Coordinates of C-alpha atoms (C1' of nucleotides) in Angstrom, one line a residue:
Chain A
M1 CA 10.5 -37.3 27.2
T2 CA 8.0 -34.0 26.0
T3 CA 5.6 -31.8 25.8
R4 CA 4.0 -31.7 22.3
V5 CA 4.3 -27.7 22.4
E6 CA 7.4 -28.2 23.1
Q7 CA 8.5 -30.8 20.1
K8 CA 6.3 -28.4 17.9
E9 CA 8.8 -25.3 18.4
R10 CA 11.0 -27.5 18.0
T11 CA 10.3 -28.9 14.7
R12 CA 9.8 -25.4 13.5
R13 CA 13.4 -23.6 14.7
A14 CA 14.2 -26.6 12.9
I15 CA 13.0 -25.5 10.0
L16 CA 13.4 -21.8 10.1
D17 CA 17.1 -22.7 10.8
A18 CA 16.9 -24.8 7.5
A19 CA 15.9 -21.7 5.6
L20 CA 18.2 -19.7 7.1
E21 CA 21.4 -22.2 6.3
L22 CA 19.9 -23.1 2.4
S23 CA 18.7 -19.3 1.6
A24 CA 22.2 -18.7 2.4
E25 CA 23.1 -19.4 -1.5
S26 CA 21.4 -17.2 -2.9
T27 CA 18.5 -16.2 -2.1
L28 CA 15.3 -17.8 0.1
A29 CA 13.3 -17.6 -3.2
A30 CA 15.1 -19.8 -4.8
V31 CA 14.5 -22.3 -1.6
S32 CA 12.2 -25.2 -1.9
L33 CA 9.4 -26.0 0.9
R34 CA 10.9 -29.8 -0.3
Q35 CA 14.5 -28.7 0.1
V36 CA 13.7 -27.4 3.2
A37 CA 11.4 -30.2 4.5
K38 CA 14.5 -32.9 3.3
Q39 CA 16.7 -30.9 5.5
V40 CA 15.1 -30.9 8.9
G41 CA 14.0 -34.5 7.8
I42 CA 10.2 -34.7 7.3
V43 CA 7.8 -34.9 4.8
P44 CA 7.0 -32.1 2.2
T45 CA 3.8 -32.3 3.4
A46 CA 4.5 -31.1 7.5
F47 CA 5.5 -28.5 6.4
Y48 CA 2.4 -26.9 6.3
R49 CA 2.0 -28.0 10.1
H50 CA 4.3 -24.4 10.5
F51 CA 3.8 -22.1 7.4
D52 CA 1.3 -21.1 5.1
S53 CA 4.3 -21.0 2.6
V54 CA 7.7 -20.0 2.0
E55 CA 6.9 -16.2 2.0
A56 CA 5.7 -16.9 5.6
L57 CA 8.7 -18.2 6.3
G58 CA 10.1 -15.9 5.0
L59 CA 8.4 -13.2 6.7
A60 CA 9.0 -14.9 10.5
L61 CA 12.9 -15.4 9.4
V62 CA 12.3 -11.5 9.3
D63 CA 10.8 -10.8 12.7
E64 CA 13.6 -13.2 14.3
S65 CA 16.5 -10.8 12.6
F66 CA 15.3 -7.8 13.3
A67 CA 14.9 -9.0 17.1
S68 CA 18.5 -9.4 17.7
L69 CA 19.1 -6.6 16.0
R70 CA 17.3 -4.7 18.8
T71 CA 19.1 -6.9 21.5
M72 CA 22.0 -4.8 19.8
M73 CA 21.0 -1.6 19.6
R74 CA 19.8 -1.8 23.4
D75 CA 23.4 -3.0 24.6
I76 CA 24.6 0.4 22.4
R77 CA 22.3 2.0 24.5
Q78 CA 23.5 1.2 27.6
G79 CA 26.5 2.7 28.3
D80 CA 26.7 6.7 29.3
P81 CA 26.0 8.6 26.0
A82 CA 27.9 11.9 25.1
L83 CA 30.9 9.5 25.1
A84 CA 34.2 10.0 23.7
D85 CA 34.6 6.7 22.4
I86 CA 30.8 6.7 21.3
V87 CA 31.7 5.5 18.6
D88 CA 34.3 2.9 19.2
R89 CA 32.0 1.7 21.5
S90 CA 29.8 1.3 18.8
V91 CA 30.9 -0.7 15.9
T92 CA 32.9 -2.5 18.2
I93 CA 28.7 -3.6 19.2
L94 CA 27.7 -4.2 15.3
V95 CA 31.0 -6.1 14.4
D96 CA 30.3 -8.3 17.9
H97 CA 26.7 -8.8 16.9
V98 CA 27.4 -9.1 13.0
H99 CA 29.2 -12.4 14.5
D100 CA 27.0 -14.2 16.9
Q101 CA 23.9 -13.4 14.1
R102 CA 25.9 -14.3 11.4
A103 CA 23.2 -16.2 9.9
H104 CA 20.6 -13.1 10.2
F105 CA 22.8 -10.4 9.5
A106 CA 23.1 -12.5 6.4
F107 CA 19.7 -12.9 5.5
I108 CA 18.3 -9.5 5.6
A109 CA 21.5 -8.5 3.8
R110 CA 20.3 -10.9 1.0
E111 CA 17.1 -10.5 1.7
R112 CA 16.2 -6.8 1.3
G113 CA 17.0 -6.3 -2.4
A114 CA 15.4 -9.6 -3.3
G115 CA 12.8 -11.6 -1.5
P116 CA 9.5 -11.7 -1.9
P117 CA 7.7 -7.8 -1.9
E118 CA 6.0 -8.6 1.2
V119 CA 9.9 -9.6 3.1
R120 CA 11.8 -6.7 0.8
A121 CA 9.2 -4.1 2.7
A122 CA 9.4 -5.6 6.3
I123 CA 12.6 -4.9 6.3
R124 CA 12.3 -1.8 4.8
H125 CA 10.1 -0.9 7.3
Q126 CA 12.0 -2.4 10.7
I127 CA 14.8 0.2 9.0
E128 CA 12.8 2.5 9.1
L129 CA 12.0 2.2 12.4
F130 CA 15.9 1.5 13.4
E131 CA 16.3 5.1 12.0
R132 CA 13.5 6.4 13.5
E133 CA 15.0 5.3 16.8
L134 CA 18.3 6.2 16.5
A135 CA 17.0 10.1 15.3
T136 CA 16.0 10.4 18.9
D137 CA 19.1 9.5 20.2
L138 CA 21.0 11.4 18.4
A139 CA 18.4 14.4 20.2
R140 CA 19.6 13.4 23.7
L141 CA 22.9 14.0 22.2
P142 CA 24.6 17.5 24.1
G143 CA 24.9 19.9 21.2
T144 CA 22.0 18.6 18.9
D145 CA 19.6 20.7 19.9
V146 CA 19.7 22.9 17.3
W147 CA 19.3 20.7 14.7
S148 CA 15.9 21.0 13.2
P149 CA 14.2 16.9 13.5
E150 CA 14.5 17.1 9.8
D151 CA 18.0 17.5 9.2
L152 CA 18.2 14.9 12.9
R153 CA 16.5 12.2 10.3
V154 CA 18.6 12.8 7.5
L155 CA 21.5 12.0 9.7
A156 CA 20.2 9.0 11.3
N157 CA 19.6 7.8 8.0
L158 CA 23.6 8.6 7.0
I159 CA 24.6 6.9 9.7
V160 CA 22.5 3.2 9.3
T161 CA 23.6 3.3 5.5
A162 CA 26.4 3.2 6.7
M163 CA 26.5 0.8 9.2
V164 CA 24.3 -1.2 7.1
A165 CA 27.0 -1.3 4.4
T166 CA 29.4 -2.1 7.1
A167 CA 27.8 -4.5 8.0
E168 CA 27.3 -6.3 5.0
A169 CA 31.5 -6.0 4.5
I170 CA 31.9 -7.9 7.3
L171 CA 29.7 -10.5 6.5
A172 CA 31.9 -10.5 2.6
A173 CA 35.3 -10.5 4.9
E174 CA 34.4 -13.9 5.7
R175 CA 37.2 -15.7 7.7
R176 CA 39.7 -12.9 6.3
P177 CA 40.7 -10.9 9.8
D178 CA 43.0 -8.6 8.0
V179 CA 40.3 -7.3 5.6
E180 CA 37.3 -7.4 8.2
K181 CA 40.3 -5.2 10.2
E182 CA 39.9 -2.8 7.8
T183 CA 36.5 -2.8 7.3
V184 CA 36.1 -1.8 11.1
E185 CA 38.5 1.2 10.8
R186 CA 37.0 2.4 7.6
A187 CA 33.9 2.2 9.5
R188 CA 35.2 3.9 12.3
T189 CA 37.2 7.3 10.4
Q190 CA 33.4 7.1 8.5
L191 CA 31.7 7.6 11.8
R192 CA 33.7 10.3 12.6
M193 CA 33.7 11.7 9.4
V194 CA 30.4 12.4 9.2
L195 CA 30.6 13.3 13.3
V196 CA 32.9 16.1 12.7
G197 CA 30.1 17.1 9.6
A198 CA 27.1 17.3 12.3
L199 CA 29.6 19.4 14.7
N200 CA 30.3 21.8 11.6
W201 CA 26.3 22.0 10.7
R202 CA 24.7 25.1 10.3
S203 CA 27.6 26.5 11.0
Q204 CA 28.3 27.3 7.1
P205 CA 26.1 27.7 4.1
Chain B
M1 CA 15.4 -8.4 -44.6
T2 CA 18.2 -9.0 -42.1
T3 CA 21.9 -10.4 -41.6
R4 CA 22.7 -13.4 -39.7
V5 CA 24.3 -11.8 -36.8
E6 CA 21.9 -9.2 -36.5
Q7 CA 19.0 -11.6 -35.7
K8 CA 21.2 -12.9 -33.0
E9 CA 22.3 -9.6 -32.0
R10 CA 18.6 -9.1 -31.4
T11 CA 17.4 -12.4 -29.8
R12 CA 20.2 -11.7 -27.3
R13 CA 19.1 -8.8 -26.1
A14 CA 15.4 -10.4 -26.3
I15 CA 17.2 -12.7 -23.6
L16 CA 18.9 -9.9 -21.8
D17 CA 15.5 -7.8 -21.3
A18 CA 13.8 -10.6 -20.7
A19 CA 16.1 -11.6 -17.7
L20 CA 15.7 -8.2 -17.0
E21 CA 11.8 -8.2 -16.8
L22 CA 11.4 -11.5 -14.8
S23 CA 14.3 -11.6 -12.4
A24 CA 12.5 -7.9 -10.7
E25 CA 10.4 -10.3 -9.1
S26 CA 12.1 -11.1 -6.6
T27 CA 16.0 -12.8 -8.3
L28 CA 17.5 -13.9 -11.1
A29 CA 18.1 -17.0 -9.0
A30 CA 14.4 -17.6 -9.3
V31 CA 14.3 -17.3 -12.7
S32 CA 13.9 -20.6 -15.0
L33 CA 15.9 -21.0 -18.3
R34 CA 12.7 -22.1 -19.5
Q35 CA 11.1 -18.8 -18.4
V36 CA 13.6 -17.0 -20.5
A37 CA 13.1 -18.5 -23.5
K38 CA 9.1 -18.5 -23.2
Q39 CA 9.5 -15.2 -23.0
V40 CA 11.6 -14.4 -25.7
G41 CA 9.2 -16.5 -27.3
I42 CA 12.1 -19.1 -28.6
V43 CA 12.5 -22.5 -27.4
P44 CA 14.0 -23.6 -24.2
T45 CA 17.1 -25.1 -26.3
A46 CA 17.8 -22.6 -28.3
F47 CA 18.7 -20.5 -25.2
Y48 CA 22.0 -22.6 -25.4
R49 CA 23.2 -20.6 -28.2
H50 CA 23.6 -17.3 -26.6
F51 CA 24.6 -18.4 -22.7
D52 CA 26.0 -21.6 -21.3
S53 CA 23.6 -21.0 -18.6
V54 CA 21.6 -18.5 -16.9
E55 CA 24.5 -17.8 -14.6
A56 CA 27.0 -16.7 -17.4
L57 CA 23.6 -14.8 -18.2
G58 CA 23.9 -12.4 -15.3
L59 CA 27.5 -12.1 -16.1
A60 CA 26.0 -9.8 -19.1
L61 CA 24.1 -8.1 -16.9
V62 CA 26.0 -6.8 -14.4
D63 CA 28.2 -5.7 -17.4
E64 CA 26.1 -4.2 -19.0
S65 CA 24.4 -2.6 -16.1
F66 CA 27.5 -1.4 -15.6
A67 CA 28.3 0.0 -18.4
S68 CA 25.6 2.3 -18.2
L69 CA 27.1 3.6 -14.8
R70 CA 30.0 4.4 -16.6
T71 CA 28.0 6.7 -18.9
M72 CA 26.8 8.7 -16.0
M73 CA 30.4 8.6 -14.2
R74 CA 31.5 10.3 -17.2
D75 CA 28.6 13.1 -17.7
I76 CA 29.2 13.9 -13.7
R77 CA 32.6 14.7 -14.9
Q78 CA 31.9 16.2 -17.6
G79 CA 31.3 20.1 -15.4
D80 CA 33.7 22.2 -13.8
P81 CA 35.3 20.9 -11.1
A82 CA 35.1 22.4 -7.9
L83 CA 31.8 24.3 -8.8
A84 CA 29.9 24.9 -5.8
D85 CA 26.8 23.0 -7.3
I86 CA 28.5 19.8 -7.3
V87 CA 26.4 18.6 -5.6
D88 CA 23.5 19.7 -6.5
R89 CA 24.3 18.4 -10.3
S90 CA 25.8 15.0 -9.2
V91 CA 22.8 14.0 -7.6
T92 CA 20.6 15.5 -10.5
I93 CA 22.2 13.6 -13.1
L94 CA 22.2 10.4 -10.5
V95 CA 18.5 10.5 -11.1
D96 CA 18.0 11.2 -14.3
H97 CA 19.7 7.5 -14.5
V98 CA 18.4 5.5 -12.8
H99 CA 15.4 6.6 -14.4
D100 CA 16.7 6.0 -17.6
Q101 CA 18.0 3.1 -16.7
R102 CA 15.8 1.6 -14.5
A103 CA 15.7 -1.5 -14.7
H104 CA 19.5 -1.8 -14.6
F105 CA 20.0 0.0 -11.6
A106 CA 17.2 -2.4 -9.9
F107 CA 19.3 -5.7 -11.3
I108 CA 22.2 -4.3 -9.3
A109 CA 20.4 -3.4 -6.4
R110 CA 18.7 -7.0 -6.4
E111 CA 21.6 -9.2 -7.1
R112 CA 24.3 -7.7 -4.9
G113 CA 23.2 -9.1 -2.1
A114 CA 21.6 -11.9 -3.6
G115 CA 22.1 -14.0 -6.6
P116 CA 24.8 -16.6 -7.3
P117 CA 27.9 -15.6 -6.3
E118 CA 29.9 -15.0 -9.1
V119 CA 27.7 -12.3 -9.8
R120 CA 27.9 -11.0 -6.4
A121 CA 31.3 -11.0 -7.1
A122 CA 31.3 -9.4 -9.7
I123 CA 29.6 -6.3 -8.7
R124 CA 31.5 -5.7 -5.6
H125 CA 34.4 -6.1 -7.7
Q126 CA 32.6 -3.1 -9.6
I127 CA 31.4 -0.6 -7.0
E128 CA 35.2 -1.3 -6.0
L129 CA 36.9 0.4 -9.1
F130 CA 33.5 2.7 -8.7
E131 CA 35.0 4.1 -5.4
R132 CA 38.5 4.1 -6.7
E133 CA 37.8 6.3 -9.2
L134 CA 35.4 8.5 -7.3
A135 CA 39.3 9.2 -4.6
T136 CA 41.2 10.1 -7.1
D137 CA 38.5 12.5 -8.7
L138 CA 37.9 13.3 -5.2
A139 CA 41.6 14.4 -4.8
R140 CA 41.3 17.0 -8.2
L141 CA 39.1 18.7 -5.5
P142 CA 40.6 21.6 -4.1
G143 CA 41.5 21.3 -0.4
T144 CA 41.8 17.5 -0.5
D145 CA 45.7 18.1 -1.2
V146 CA 46.3 17.8 3.0
W147 CA 43.9 14.2 3.2
S148 CA 45.8 10.3 2.9
P149 CA 45.2 8.4 0.6
E150 CA 43.8 6.2 3.0
D151 CA 41.4 8.8 3.7
L152 CA 40.4 9.5 -0.2
R153 CA 39.2 6.1 0.1
V154 CA 37.6 6.1 3.4
L155 CA 35.2 9.4 2.1
A156 CA 34.8 7.8 -1.3
N157 CA 33.5 4.4 0.0
L158 CA 30.8 6.3 2.2
I159 CA 29.8 8.6 -0.9
V160 CA 29.3 5.2 -2.6
T161 CA 27.8 3.6 -0.3
A162 CA 25.3 7.0 0.4
M163 CA 24.4 7.4 -3.4
V164 CA 23.1 3.2 -3.7
A165 CA 21.2 4.1 -1.2
T166 CA 19.6 7.3 -2.9
A167 CA 19.3 5.1 -6.1
E168 CA 17.7 2.2 -3.8
A169 CA 15.3 4.4 -2.2
I170 CA 14.6 6.1 -5.5
L171 CA 13.5 2.8 -7.4
A172 CA 11.7 1.9 -3.7
A173 CA 9.6 4.8 -4.0
E174 CA 8.3 3.3 -7.8
R175 CA 5.6 6.2 -9.1
R176 CA 5.2 8.3 -6.0
P177 CA 7.1 11.6 -6.7
D178 CA 6.5 13.4 -3.6
V179 CA 8.2 10.5 -2.0
E180 CA 11.0 10.0 -4.4
K181 CA 11.7 14.3 -4.3
E182 CA 12.4 13.8 -0.1
T183 CA 15.2 10.8 -1.5
V184 CA 16.8 13.5 -3.5
E185 CA 16.5 16.3 -0.9
R186 CA 18.0 13.5 2.3
A187 CA 20.4 13.2 -0.1
R188 CA 21.7 16.4 -1.3
T189 CA 21.6 17.4 2.3
Q190 CA 23.5 14.5 3.6
L191 CA 26.6 15.1 0.7
R192 CA 27.1 18.4 2.8
M193 CA 27.0 16.9 5.6
V194 CA 29.7 15.0 4.2
L195 CA 31.5 17.5 2.5
V196 CA 31.7 19.5 5.7
G197 CA 33.1 16.5 7.8
A198 CA 35.8 16.8 4.6
L199 CA 36.5 20.2 5.2
N200 CA 37.3 20.4 8.5
W201 CA 38.8 17.5 9.0
R202 CA 42.4 16.5 10.4
S203 CA 41.5 20.5 11.7
Q204 CA 40.3 18.9 14.5
P205 CA 41.4 15.4 16.9
Chain C
dA1 C1' 25.6 -23.7 -58.3
dC2 C1' 27.0 -25.9 -53.7
dA3 C1' 28.7 -26.9 -49.7
dT4 C1' 28.5 -25.4 -45.0
dT5 C1' 27.1 -23.3 -40.6
dC6 C1' 25.1 -22.7 -36.7
dG7 C1' 20.6 -20.2 -35.1
dG8 C1' 16.6 -22.2 -34.0
dT9 C1' 13.5 -26.7 -33.5
dG10 C1' 10.8 -30.7 -31.1
dA11 C1' 10.3 -34.4 -28.8
dA12 C1' 12.3 -36.6 -25.2
dC13 C1' 14.4 -37.9 -20.7
dA14 C1' 14.8 -38.0 -15.4
dT15 C1' 14.5 -34.8 -11.7
dT16 C1' 12.3 -31.3 -8.8
dT17 C1' 8.8 -28.7 -7.8
dG18 C1' 3.9 -27.6 -4.9
dT19 C1' -0.1 -29.7 -3.0
dA20 C1' -4.3 -32.9 -2.1
dC21 C1' -5.7 -36.3 -0.1
dA22 C1' -6.7 -40.4 3.7
dC23 C1' -3.9 -42.5 7.3
dT24 C1' -1.2 -43.3 12.1
dC25 C1' -0.9 -43.0 16.7
dA26 C1' 0.9 -40.3 21.2
dG27 C1' -0.1 -37.1 24.1
dA28 C1' -3.8 -34.6 26.2
dG29 C1' -8.6 -33.3 28.2
dT30 C1' -12.4 -35.0 30.5
Chain D
dA1 C1' -10.7 -45.2 30.5
dC2 C1' -12.0 -42.9 26.8
dT3 C1' -12.3 -39.3 22.8
dC4 C1' -10.3 -35.9 20.5
dT5 C1' -6.5 -33.3 18.7
dG6 C1' -3.2 -32.2 15.2
dA7 C1' 1.9 -33.1 14.9
dG8 C1' 3.5 -35.7 11.2
dT9 C1' 3.3 -40.0 7.5
dG10 C1' 2.8 -42.0 2.5
dT11 C1' 1.0 -42.2 -1.6
dA12 C1' -0.2 -40.1 -5.8
dC13 C1' -0.9 -36.5 -10.1
dA14 C1' 0.1 -32.6 -12.8
dA15 C1' 3.6 -29.0 -13.7
dA16 C1' 7.9 -26.9 -14.6
dT17 C1' 12.9 -28.1 -14.5
dG18 C1' 17.5 -28.5 -17.2
dT19 C1' 20.2 -30.8 -20.4
dT20 C1' 20.5 -34.8 -24.7
dC21 C1' 19.2 -35.4 -29.2
dA22 C1' 18.4 -35.3 -34.5
dC23 C1' 16.8 -32.2 -36.9
dC24 C1' 15.4 -28.4 -40.6
dG25 C1' 16.8 -24.2 -43.2
dA26 C1' 18.2 -20.3 -44.2
dA27 C1' 21.5 -16.6 -45.0
dT28 C1' 26.3 -17.0 -45.9
dG29 C1' 31.5 -18.1 -48.0
dT30 C1' 33.6 -20.3 -51.8

DNA sequence: ACATTCGGTGAACATTTGTACACTCAGAGT
DNA sequence: ACTCTGAGTGTACAAATGTTCACCGAATGT
């Protein structure tokens, strides 16, 4: 026995999952409404009961994907800041979440560059918000009080860029643990390099 | 008066340009053979005289795009290494080339994440080669003699990642000089931060 | 001068696409 | 009990897709 809203939500989920899966080969822009419908097991026209278009579907997926990203961010904040192993912990959490939310991360990585303009813009905006949050987090770290707000934003941007690249590399590593381990180790080293740079910032020209 | 090979080459170019332009809205994966043909002004079947498929076209575009990237790399190498303003010069050259080869850079940025798997792989490979070249360049800089080859690769990867992100940001800035200027300034600062980190590397834990 | 090569043509095809429209029929509100 | 709402159905159609095939005609090699 199923209530009406339950059933609708279930179908909606099925559509989202189908789109996630189908877009994995290339792009959401290359996914047709009919493909999604077939995969879900509904008739094409029923799609419109849930989304106005495939693009609207894409925007919903962006929301969903970044919601899981925020969960990750919360996890990272969860620990003692100013801890020595903050780098290791952050990278580990990132890796775990990429494994956990593989489809979502892959979706963002793909649609960030390709994908309908609106979707692209939405992703860009979310990443920017992300950077801002990281910047305020960094401001709470000891030793950053001599930093200008702009430099903090610049640093946050660099870190986010590196982490996005790391996530993409992990996705590309697919099921090769050795490659992945190398990627993770690289990310840790890079973060440390950046931190060394940060700590010595403004002490030289 | 046109020789036969000339005419063929001209049509080939027209196809490449059309694909570059059409794929700018979303992705090459979403571009149909017929769209390309129509844009070029040839009949769909004539397309096959030049490429086996749209994917093959994509691979050709990857080659072309990276050829122009190598030109840029050569320009950067052209100057006195170990120069103090090496950062400024490199960033300036990057910006110029992004403007000059806008379509190619945009193509790579898009198809790197989306696009047919083969195209993705080709781009990934080229970027890796790029990293390697940068690593050997870095090895020639003074002060890097205490670095391990692995750390050099890691550093090169970080720099390339940041530069790719910078190029993407410049493309996203479109025709807004203020945003672009900010982006460029950010890239310079980031490179300096990374260099500060690099110079102090191994001198701390 | 003549035969050949080959880039481009044009018709034809089976599929797939997005969307419109009228419909059913079970759960929800009264 | 009775109506109403709305998710999902089924049919239909014009448009666009990739690929095939036979064909043309001008530049090319001999």
